[in-house]
Amino acid sequence: MSFEELRSVVEVPEAGDAPLIMAGPCSAETEEQTLATARQLAAGGLKVFRAGIWKPRTKPGGFEGVGKEGLAWLKRVKEETGMLVATEVAMRSHVEQALEAGIDILWVGARTTANPFAVQEVADTLKDMGATDIAVLVKNPVNPDLELWIGALERLYNVGVRRLGAIHRGFSYYGSGFYRNLPQWHIPIELHRRIPQLPILIDPSHMGGKRELIGPISQQALDMKFSGLMIESHCSPDEACSDRSQQVSPEALRIILSSLVVRNEHRDTENLQNLRQQIDSIDTELLELYGKRMEISREIGKYKKEHSMPVVQESRYDDLIKSRVAAAVRMGMSADFMKTVLQAIHEESVRQQIEILNRQEPDMDGHLV
């Protein structure tokens, strides 16, 4: 597959266009709940309804979706509201049943994306059924693996699917934290850099895991010029069978969406250009300072070599991290950001010093020792 080809066939909204919004419940639980949610969303002007029919759960015994029965409810949503309907598929039978029900958009979930065999089965089924013209969205894999994400897109592209898009829902990590799934924005940004015309939607529901984070994450996504949002919305979110804490009512969603600001990148001003020039100048100064810092690191490496000292001195490094991070936080920067910067600088300093320690010097007779 050639990504040059992919760039030429995938369509993405023009800059400044309204973002694509897909909304609906985590799961289609009953016909009444599905239709009630869809009607409220349609009344709010939304055009794409999403709902899970088959729900992969971490452990057995949880709500695993209503299965094929729910497809008839999505069909009614489409007929009554005129909305396009979307659902998740993970295997051949899912694809076959979804296509028979007239589903407009399929998405491949994070767990499925992590399994190349499953993705290939979905792709082969679309090819076998002559349905490669359907729109398919691919969520990022559970773990932060860009190549695996791209590989899933390639498998679909290779069977003839051209209406491709991606969904960023964050990445799993061990333990608890502010997000349910870490954004790790640099990964979807790199995906966009590699395939500029690929539409990338952001899933703030799964990323945040809490309804109060949907608005802030959505605004952040639009500020970074992603193509749209997939948001979980339920007519009675506190009674949902799955992921109730990250779902919002259609009315709450309307308020969230009305508060979002879509930036127009064409509104460039002389002031903005001046600010960008200042950034460029500061970046140059930073590079020069980093260069000077590494010169000192090499001098330290020479000293350590002459006195048979180890390269890494943990107490010094720990003290440096604590003091610099605290100073950065006082200046309005995040602790995680400064830790990342300092760790990168430290690794390069260690590399430079090890290079000095391993360098062979000529003796009085010109022999390397």
Tab-separated table of C-alpha atoms in Angstrom:
chain	number	residue	atom	x	y	z
A	1	MET	CA	0.000	0.000	0.000
A	2	SER	CA	1.184	3.491	-0.830
A	3	PHE	CA	0.289	6.230	1.638
A	4	GLU	CA	0.699	8.670	-1.222
A	5	GLU	CA	-2.322	6.908	-2.728
A	6	LEU	CA	-4.165	7.045	0.581
A	7	ARG	CA	-3.601	10.781	0.823
A	8	SER	CA	-5.230	11.233	-2.562
A	9	VAL	CA	-8.404	9.236	-1.900
A	10	VAL	CA	-9.351	10.002	1.705
A	11	GLU	CA	-11.463	13.095	2.191
A	12	VAL	CA	-11.180	15.376	5.201
A	13	PRO	CA	-13.197	18.518	6.045
A	14	GLU	CA	-11.647	21.782	4.925
A	15	ALA	CA	-10.075	23.947	7.614
A	16	GLY	CA	-12.758	26.048	9.259
A	17	ASP	CA	-15.567	23.614	8.394
A	18	ALA	CA	-17.830	22.470	11.208
A	19	PRO	CA	-16.413	19.340	12.840
A	20	LEU	CA	-18.140	15.993	12.378
A	21	ILE	CA	-20.044	14.976	15.527
A	22	MET	CA	-21.082	11.374	16.162
A	23	ALA	CA	-23.141	10.798	19.292
A	24	GLY	CA	-25.226	8.130	20.940
A	25	PRO	CA	-25.195	5.687	23.833
A	26	CYS	CA	-22.290	3.447	24.735
A	27	SER	CA	-24.740	0.575	24.222
A	28	ALA	CA	-28.120	0.158	22.596
A	29	GLU	CA	-29.892	-1.337	25.624
A	30	THR	CA	-33.573	-1.308	24.695
A	31	GLU	CA	-35.536	-0.156	21.697
A	32	GLU	CA	-37.173	2.576	23.781
A	33	GLN	CA	-33.836	3.889	25.118
A	34	THR	CA	-32.216	3.802	21.671
A	35	LEU	CA	-35.026	5.657	19.921
A	36	ALA	CA	-35.519	8.188	22.740
A	37	THR	CA	-31.839	9.103	22.665
A	38	ALA	CA	-31.756	9.305	18.873
A	39	ARG	CA	-34.835	11.531	18.681
A	40	GLN	CA	-33.375	13.979	21.190
A	41	LEU	CA	-30.030	14.071	19.407
A	42	ALA	CA	-31.700	14.561	16.015
A	43	ALA	CA	-33.782	17.407	17.463
A	44	GLY	CA	-30.491	19.019	18.462
A	45	GLY	CA	-29.282	18.922	14.859
A	46	LEU	CA	-26.924	15.933	15.001
A	47	LYS	CA	-26.633	13.831	11.853
A	48	VAL	CA	-24.756	10.685	12.939
A	49	PHE	CA	-25.970	8.277	15.627
A	50	ARG	CA	-23.567	5.794	17.227
A	51	ALA	CA	-24.421	2.856	19.477
A	52	GLY	CA	-22.651	-0.327	20.520
A	53	ILE	CA	-24.425	-3.593	19.735
A	54	TRP	CA	-21.673	-6.036	20.639
A	55	LYS	CA	-19.688	-4.943	23.705
A	56	PRO	CA	-16.320	-6.579	24.473
A	57	ARG	CA	-15.939	-6.689	28.255
A	58	THR	CA	-12.793	-7.235	30.287
A	59	LYS	CA	-14.422	-10.014	32.315
A	60	PRO	CA	-17.398	-12.282	31.577
A	61	GLY	CA	-20.653	-11.520	33.315
A	62	GLY	CA	-20.874	-7.855	32.418
A	63	PHE	CA	-23.312	-6.338	29.937
A	64	GLU	CA	-22.043	-7.541	26.553
A	65	GLY	CA	-24.635	-5.828	24.368
A	66	VAL	CA	-27.943	-6.972	22.970
A	67	GLY	CA	-26.425	-8.326	19.761
A	68	LYS	CA	-28.231	-8.652	16.459
A	69	GLU	CA	-31.575	-7.578	17.939
A	70	GLY	CA	-30.237	-4.049	18.393
A	71	LEU	CA	-29.550	-3.649	14.680
A	72	ALA	CA	-33.297	-3.443	14.061
A	73	TRP	CA	-33.444	-0.537	16.500
A	74	LEU	CA	-30.683	1.283	14.627
A	75	LYS	CA	-32.595	0.672	11.415
A	76	ARG	CA	-35.631	2.386	12.991
A	77	VAL	CA	-33.432	5.286	14.098
A	78	LYS	CA	-32.302	5.737	10.506
A	79	GLU	CA	-35.855	5.554	9.129
A	80	GLU	CA	-37.467	7.840	11.712
A	81	THR	CA	-34.799	10.514	12.151
A	82	GLY	CA	-32.854	10.427	8.888
A	83	MET	CA	-29.607	10.142	10.847
A	84	LEU	CA	-26.748	7.984	9.634
A	85	VAL	CA	-26.111	5.091	12.003
A	86	ALA	CA	-22.793	3.629	13.174
A	87	THR	CA	-21.792	0.612	15.240
A	88	GLU	CA	-18.682	-1.341	16.258
A	89	VAL	CA	-17.701	-4.616	14.591
A	90	ALA	CA	-15.041	-7.116	15.616
A	91	MET	CA	-15.585	-10.288	13.570
A	92	ARG	CA	-17.083	-11.665	10.373
A	93	SER	CA	-20.587	-12.240	11.777
A	94	HIS	CA	-20.735	-8.660	13.092
A	95	VAL	CA	-19.858	-7.232	9.682
A	96	GLU	CA	-22.312	-9.474	7.838
A	97	GLN	CA	-25.217	-8.634	10.157
A	98	ALA	CA	-24.426	-4.898	10.230
A	99	LEU	CA	-24.323	-4.711	6.441
A	100	GLU	CA	-27.584	-6.645	6.114
A	101	ALA	CA	-29.204	-4.126	8.487
A	102	GLY	CA	-28.039	-1.172	6.370
A	103	ILE	CA	-25.604	0.318	8.894
A	104	ASP	CA	-23.868	3.332	7.321
A	105	ILE	CA	-20.611	3.488	9.276
A	106	LEU	CA	-18.583	0.763	10.967
A	107	TRP	CA	-15.877	1.269	13.518
A	108	VAL	CA	-13.163	-1.076	14.701
A	109	GLY	CA	-12.656	-0.909	18.460
A	110	ALA	CA	-9.398	-0.493	20.343
A	111	ARG	CA	-9.193	-4.140	21.414
A	112	THR	CA	-9.824	-5.308	17.857
A	113	THR	CA	-7.263	-2.922	16.363
A	114	ALA	CA	-4.690	-4.550	18.649
A	115	ASN	CA	-5.383	-7.914	16.978
A	116	PRO	CA	-4.193	-8.037	13.323
A	117	PHE	CA	-6.031	-11.336	12.761
A	118	ALA	CA	-9.346	-9.761	13.771
A	119	VAL	CA	-8.773	-6.649	11.649
A	120	GLN	CA	-7.910	-8.814	8.654
A	121	GLU	CA	-11.115	-10.817	9.178
A	122	VAL	CA	-13.162	-7.603	9.159
A	123	ALA	CA	-11.357	-6.432	6.006
A	124	ASP	CA	-11.765	-9.775	4.207
A	125	THR	CA	-15.470	-9.884	5.063
A	126	LEU	CA	-16.023	-6.440	3.548
A	127	LYS	CA	-14.194	-7.578	0.423
A	128	ASP	CA	-16.092	-10.887	0.203
A	129	MET	CA	-19.427	-9.078	0.526
A	130	GLY	CA	-18.510	-6.428	-2.056
A	131	ALA	CA	-18.979	-3.724	0.567
A	132	THR	CA	-15.641	-1.919	0.461
A	133	ASP	CA	-17.430	1.363	-0.274
A	134	ILE	CA	-18.704	1.623	3.315
A	135	ALA	CA	-17.112	4.125	5.704
A	136	VAL	CA	-14.853	2.473	8.294
A	137	LEU	CA	-13.281	4.186	11.295
A	138	VAL	CA	-10.394	2.598	13.200
A	139	LYS	CA	-9.826	3.319	16.879
A	140	ASN	CA	-6.270	3.413	18.174
A	141	PRO	CA	-5.065	0.147	19.733
A	142	VAL	CA	-5.255	-0.236	23.501
A	143	ASN	CA	-1.516	0.338	23.911
A	144	PRO	CA	0.411	3.292	22.399
A	145	ASP	CA	1.563	1.629	19.174
A	146	LEU	CA	1.323	3.875	16.116
A	147	GLU	CA	2.545	1.198	13.707
A	148	LEU	CA	-0.200	-1.192	14.848
A	149	TRP	CA	-2.775	1.558	14.294
A	150	ILE	CA	-1.443	2.270	10.813
A	151	GLY	CA	-1.274	-1.465	10.126
A	152	ALA	CA	-5.016	-1.793	10.760
A	153	LEU	CA	-5.703	1.051	8.327
A	154	GLU	CA	-3.443	-0.629	5.767
A	155	ARG	CA	-5.319	-3.935	6.025
A	156	LEU	CA	-8.597	-2.206	5.226
A	157	TYR	CA	-7.056	-0.116	2.478
A	158	ASN	CA	-5.508	-3.181	0.861
A	159	VAL	CA	-8.922	-4.827	0.307
A	160	GLY	CA	-10.281	-1.687	-1.334
A	161	VAL	CA	-11.793	0.345	1.529
A	162	ARG	CA	-11.255	4.008	0.683
A	163	ARG	CA	-13.625	5.843	3.032
A	164	LEU	CA	-11.286	5.463	5.976
A	165	GLY	CA	-10.933	7.439	9.171
A	166	ALA	CA	-9.354	7.082	12.600
A	167	ILE	CA	-10.652	7.565	16.134
A	168	HIS	CA	-8.320	8.536	18.974
A	169	ARG	CA	-9.695	7.362	22.335
A	170	GLY	CA	-6.493	7.480	24.367
A	171	PHE	CA	-4.249	4.652	25.578
A	172	SER	CA	-4.597	2.306	28.528
A	173	TYR	CA	-2.104	2.438	31.385
A	174	TYR	CA	-1.679	0.628	34.670
A	175	GLY	CA	-3.092	2.284	37.749
A	176	SER	CA	-5.448	5.206	38.254
A	177	GLY	CA	-5.076	8.789	37.105
A	178	PHE	CA	-6.805	11.903	35.847
A	179	TYR	CA	-7.800	10.259	32.539
A	180	ARG	CA	-9.373	6.890	31.922
A	181	ASN	CA	-7.073	6.532	28.905
A	182	LEU	CA	-4.028	8.767	28.467
A	183	PRO	CA	-4.324	11.142	25.478
A	184	GLN	CA	-0.662	10.934	24.422
A	185	TRP	CA	-1.486	13.535	21.771
A	186	HIS	CA	1.870	13.138	20.026
A	187	ILE	CA	0.724	9.789	18.595
A	188	PRO	CA	-2.384	11.000	16.688
A	189	ILE	CA	-0.420	14.103	15.708
A	190	GLU	CA	2.240	11.850	14.175
A	191	LEU	CA	-0.512	9.843	12.439
A	192	HIS	CA	-1.785	13.101	10.935
A	193	ARG	CA	1.741	14.052	9.877
A	194	ARG	CA	2.161	10.753	8.060
A	195	ILE	CA	-1.325	10.732	6.471
A	196	PRO	CA	-2.402	14.399	6.334
A	197	GLN	CA	-5.728	13.735	4.601
A	198	LEU	CA	-6.910	11.017	7.008
A	199	PRO	CA	-9.863	12.253	9.090
A	200	ILE	CA	-9.152	11.757	12.799
A	201	LEU	CA	-11.994	11.970	15.308
A	202	ILE	CA	-11.449	12.288	19.054
A	203	ASP	CA	-13.407	10.203	21.574
A	204	PRO	CA	-13.424	12.363	24.743
A	205	SER	CA	-15.806	9.955	26.506
A	206	HIS	CA	-13.345	7.062	26.618
A	207	MET	CA	-10.352	9.352	26.975
A	208	GLY	CA	-11.649	11.186	30.042
A	209	GLY	CA	-13.879	8.521	31.532
A	210	LYS	CA	-15.846	11.261	33.311
A	211	ARG	CA	-18.595	13.408	31.825
A	212	GLU	CA	-17.097	16.616	33.246
A	213	LEU	CA	-14.007	16.089	31.079
A	214	ILE	CA	-15.900	15.809	27.785
A	215	GLY	CA	-16.069	19.562	27.206
A	216	PRO	CA	-12.411	20.383	27.945
A	217	ILE	CA	-11.086	17.440	25.933
A	218	SER	CA	-13.390	18.275	23.015
A	219	GLN	CA	-12.153	21.865	22.930
A	220	GLN	CA	-8.565	20.679	23.060
A	221	ALA	CA	-9.255	18.353	20.125
A	222	LEU	CA	-10.745	21.154	18.029
A	223	ASP	CA	-7.895	23.479	18.948
A	224	MET	CA	-5.519	20.890	17.486
A	225	LYS	CA	-7.609	20.801	14.280
A	226	PHE	CA	-8.827	17.204	14.505
A	227	SER	CA	-11.754	16.450	12.214
A	228	GLY	CA	-14.492	15.776	14.741
A	229	LEU	CA	-15.760	14.094	17.880
A	230	MET	CA	-17.391	10.810	18.895
A	231	ILE	CA	-19.267	11.380	22.162
A	232	GLU	CA	-21.361	8.984	24.221
A	233	SER	CA	-24.849	10.323	24.969
A	234	HIS	CA	-27.693	8.492	26.725
A	235	CYS	CA	-31.253	9.638	27.456
A	236	SER	CA	-30.769	8.532	31.105
A	237	PRO	CA	-26.982	8.315	31.583
A	238	ASP	CA	-27.105	7.498	35.308
A	239	GLU	CA	-29.131	4.363	34.490
A	240	ALA	CA	-26.899	3.164	31.631
A	241	CYS	CA	-25.875	-0.500	31.566
A	242	SER	CA	-22.276	0.378	30.696
A	243	ASP	CA	-19.908	3.338	31.147
A	244	ARG	CA	-22.534	5.512	32.824
A	245	SER	CA	-19.978	7.926	34.339
A	246	GLN	CA	-18.719	9.036	30.914
A	247	GLN	CA	-22.092	9.526	29.203
A	248	VAL	CA	-24.087	12.743	29.021
A	249	SER	CA	-27.707	13.436	28.240
A	250	PRO	CA	-28.579	14.873	24.816
A	251	GLU	CA	-29.412	18.208	26.483
A	252	ALA	CA	-26.059	18.290	28.284
A	253	LEU	CA	-24.354	17.435	25.002
A	254	ARG	CA	-26.125	20.311	23.296
A	255	ILE	CA	-24.758	22.696	25.932
A	256	ILE	CA	-21.246	21.266	25.574
A	257	LEU	CA	-21.278	21.551	21.799
A	258	SER	CA	-22.669	25.085	21.858
A	259	SER	CA	-19.770	26.176	24.069
A	260	LEU	CA	-17.042	24.817	21.772
A	261	VAL	CA	-15.045	27.225	19.627
A	262	VAL	CA	-13.894	26.217	16.142
A	263	ARG	CA	-10.722	28.134	15.364
A	264	ASN	CA	-10.233	29.531	11.876
A	265	GLU	CA	-6.603	29.056	10.913
A	266	HIS	CA	-6.955	31.531	8.041
A	267	ARG	CA	-7.409	34.445	10.452
A	268	ASP	CA	-3.725	35.138	10.562
A	269	THR	CA	-2.657	38.590	11.722
A	270	GLU	CA	0.521	40.581	11.865
A	271	ASN	CA	0.513	40.189	15.654
A	272	LEU	CA	0.354	36.415	15.343
A	273	GLN	CA	3.238	36.436	12.892
A	274	ASN	CA	5.279	38.544	15.298
A	275	LEU	CA	4.580	36.090	18.113
A	276	ARG	CA	5.620	33.190	15.915
A	277	GLN	CA	8.858	34.952	15.065
A	278	GLN	CA	9.510	35.346	18.784
A	279	ILE	CA	8.951	31.599	19.242
A	280	ASP	CA	11.416	30.858	16.420
A	281	SER	CA	14.001	33.156	18.007
A	282	ILE	CA	13.588	31.556	21.437
A	283	ASP	CA	13.863	28.061	19.929
A	284	THR	CA	17.178	29.055	18.361
A	285	GLU	CA	18.396	30.343	21.698
A	286	LEU	CA	17.302	27.099	23.380
A	287	LEU	CA	19.269	25.038	20.876
A	288	GLU	CA	22.361	27.131	21.518
A	289	LEU	CA	21.915	26.712	25.274
A	290	TYR	CA	21.469	22.951	24.920
A	291	GLY	CA	24.671	22.885	22.877
A	292	LYS	CA	26.548	24.735	25.636
A	293	ARG	CA	25.092	22.415	28.259
A	294	MET	CA	26.351	19.367	26.364
A	295	GLU	CA	29.826	20.939	26.106
A	296	ILE	CA	29.861	21.127	29.907
A	297	SER	CA	28.589	17.546	30.123
A	298	ARG	CA	31.531	16.427	27.996
A	299	GLU	CA	33.932	18.280	30.317
A	300	ILE	CA	32.309	16.507	33.261
A	301	GLY	CA	32.782	13.239	31.388
A	302	LYS	CA	36.511	13.949	31.051
A	303	TYR	CA	36.781	14.694	34.759
A	304	LYS	CA	34.948	11.486	35.682
A	305	LYS	CA	37.190	9.490	33.362
A	306	GLU	CA	40.358	10.942	34.923
A	307	HIS	CA	39.089	10.195	38.459
A	308	SER	CA	37.429	6.814	37.694
A	309	MET	CA	33.985	8.075	38.712
A	310	PRO	CA	30.676	6.524	37.580
A	311	VAL	CA	28.680	8.433	34.972
A	312	VAL	CA	25.315	8.391	36.744
A	313	GLN	CA	25.062	9.820	40.233
A	314	GLU	CA	21.500	9.178	41.328
A	315	SER	CA	21.300	11.550	44.289
A	316	ARG	CA	22.395	14.486	42.130
A	317	TYR	CA	19.861	13.527	39.427
A	318	ASP	CA	16.985	13.163	41.930
A	319	ASP	CA	17.729	16.555	43.472
A	320	LEU	CA	17.908	18.151	40.023
A	321	ILE	CA	14.543	16.691	38.975
A	322	LYS	CA	12.801	17.844	42.154
A	323	SER	CA	14.124	21.385	42.093
A	324	ARG	CA	13.659	21.970	38.361
A	325	VAL	CA	10.146	20.476	38.289
A	326	ALA	CA	9.079	22.601	41.263
A	327	ALA	CA	10.421	25.721	39.525
A	328	ALA	CA	8.621	24.818	36.300
A	329	VAL	CA	5.302	24.353	38.121
A	330	ARG	CA	5.710	27.805	39.692
A	331	MET	CA	6.114	29.183	36.154
A	332	GLY	CA	2.838	27.617	35.022
A	333	MET	CA	4.204	24.510	33.314
A	334	SER	CA	3.071	20.959	34.059
A	335	ALA	CA	5.228	18.671	36.155
A	336	ASP	CA	4.916	15.848	33.607
A	337	PHE	CA	6.141	18.098	30.811
A	338	MET	CA	9.211	19.218	32.721
A	339	LYS	CA	10.024	15.659	33.845
A	340	THR	CA	9.938	14.547	30.199
A	341	VAL	CA	12.243	17.408	29.131
A	342	LEU	CA	14.699	16.822	31.967
A	343	GLN	CA	14.793	13.067	31.399
A	344	ALA	CA	15.584	13.616	27.725
A	345	ILE	CA	18.350	16.102	28.572
A	346	HIS	CA	19.782	13.739	31.178
A	347	GLU	CA	19.796	10.791	28.762
A	348	GLU	CA	21.680	12.851	26.173
A	349	SER	CA	24.143	14.075	28.811
A	350	VAL	CA	24.791	10.482	29.916
A	351	ARG	CA	25.292	9.439	26.288
A	352	GLN	CA	27.813	12.222	25.770
A	353	GLN	CA	29.736	11.293	28.947
A	354	ILE	CA	29.803	7.575	28.123
A	355	GLU	CA	31.200	8.476	24.716
A	356	ILE	CA	34.010	10.359	26.495
A	357	LEU	CA	34.689	7.470	28.891
A	358	ASN	CA	34.898	4.949	26.047
A	359	ARG	CA	37.048	7.137	23.828
A	360	GLN	CA	40.555	5.774	23.360
A	361	GLU	CA	43.360	8.330	23.681
A	362	PRO	CA	46.836	7.941	22.067
A	363	ASP	CA	49.808	7.398	24.439
A	364	MET	CA	53.233	9.050	24.090
A	365	ASP	CA	54.132	6.660	21.262
A	366	GLY	CA	50.875	7.328	19.362
A	367	HIS	CA	49.179	4.054	20.370
A	368	LEU	CA	45.535	4.067	21.397
A	369	VAL	CA	45.069	3.132	25.035
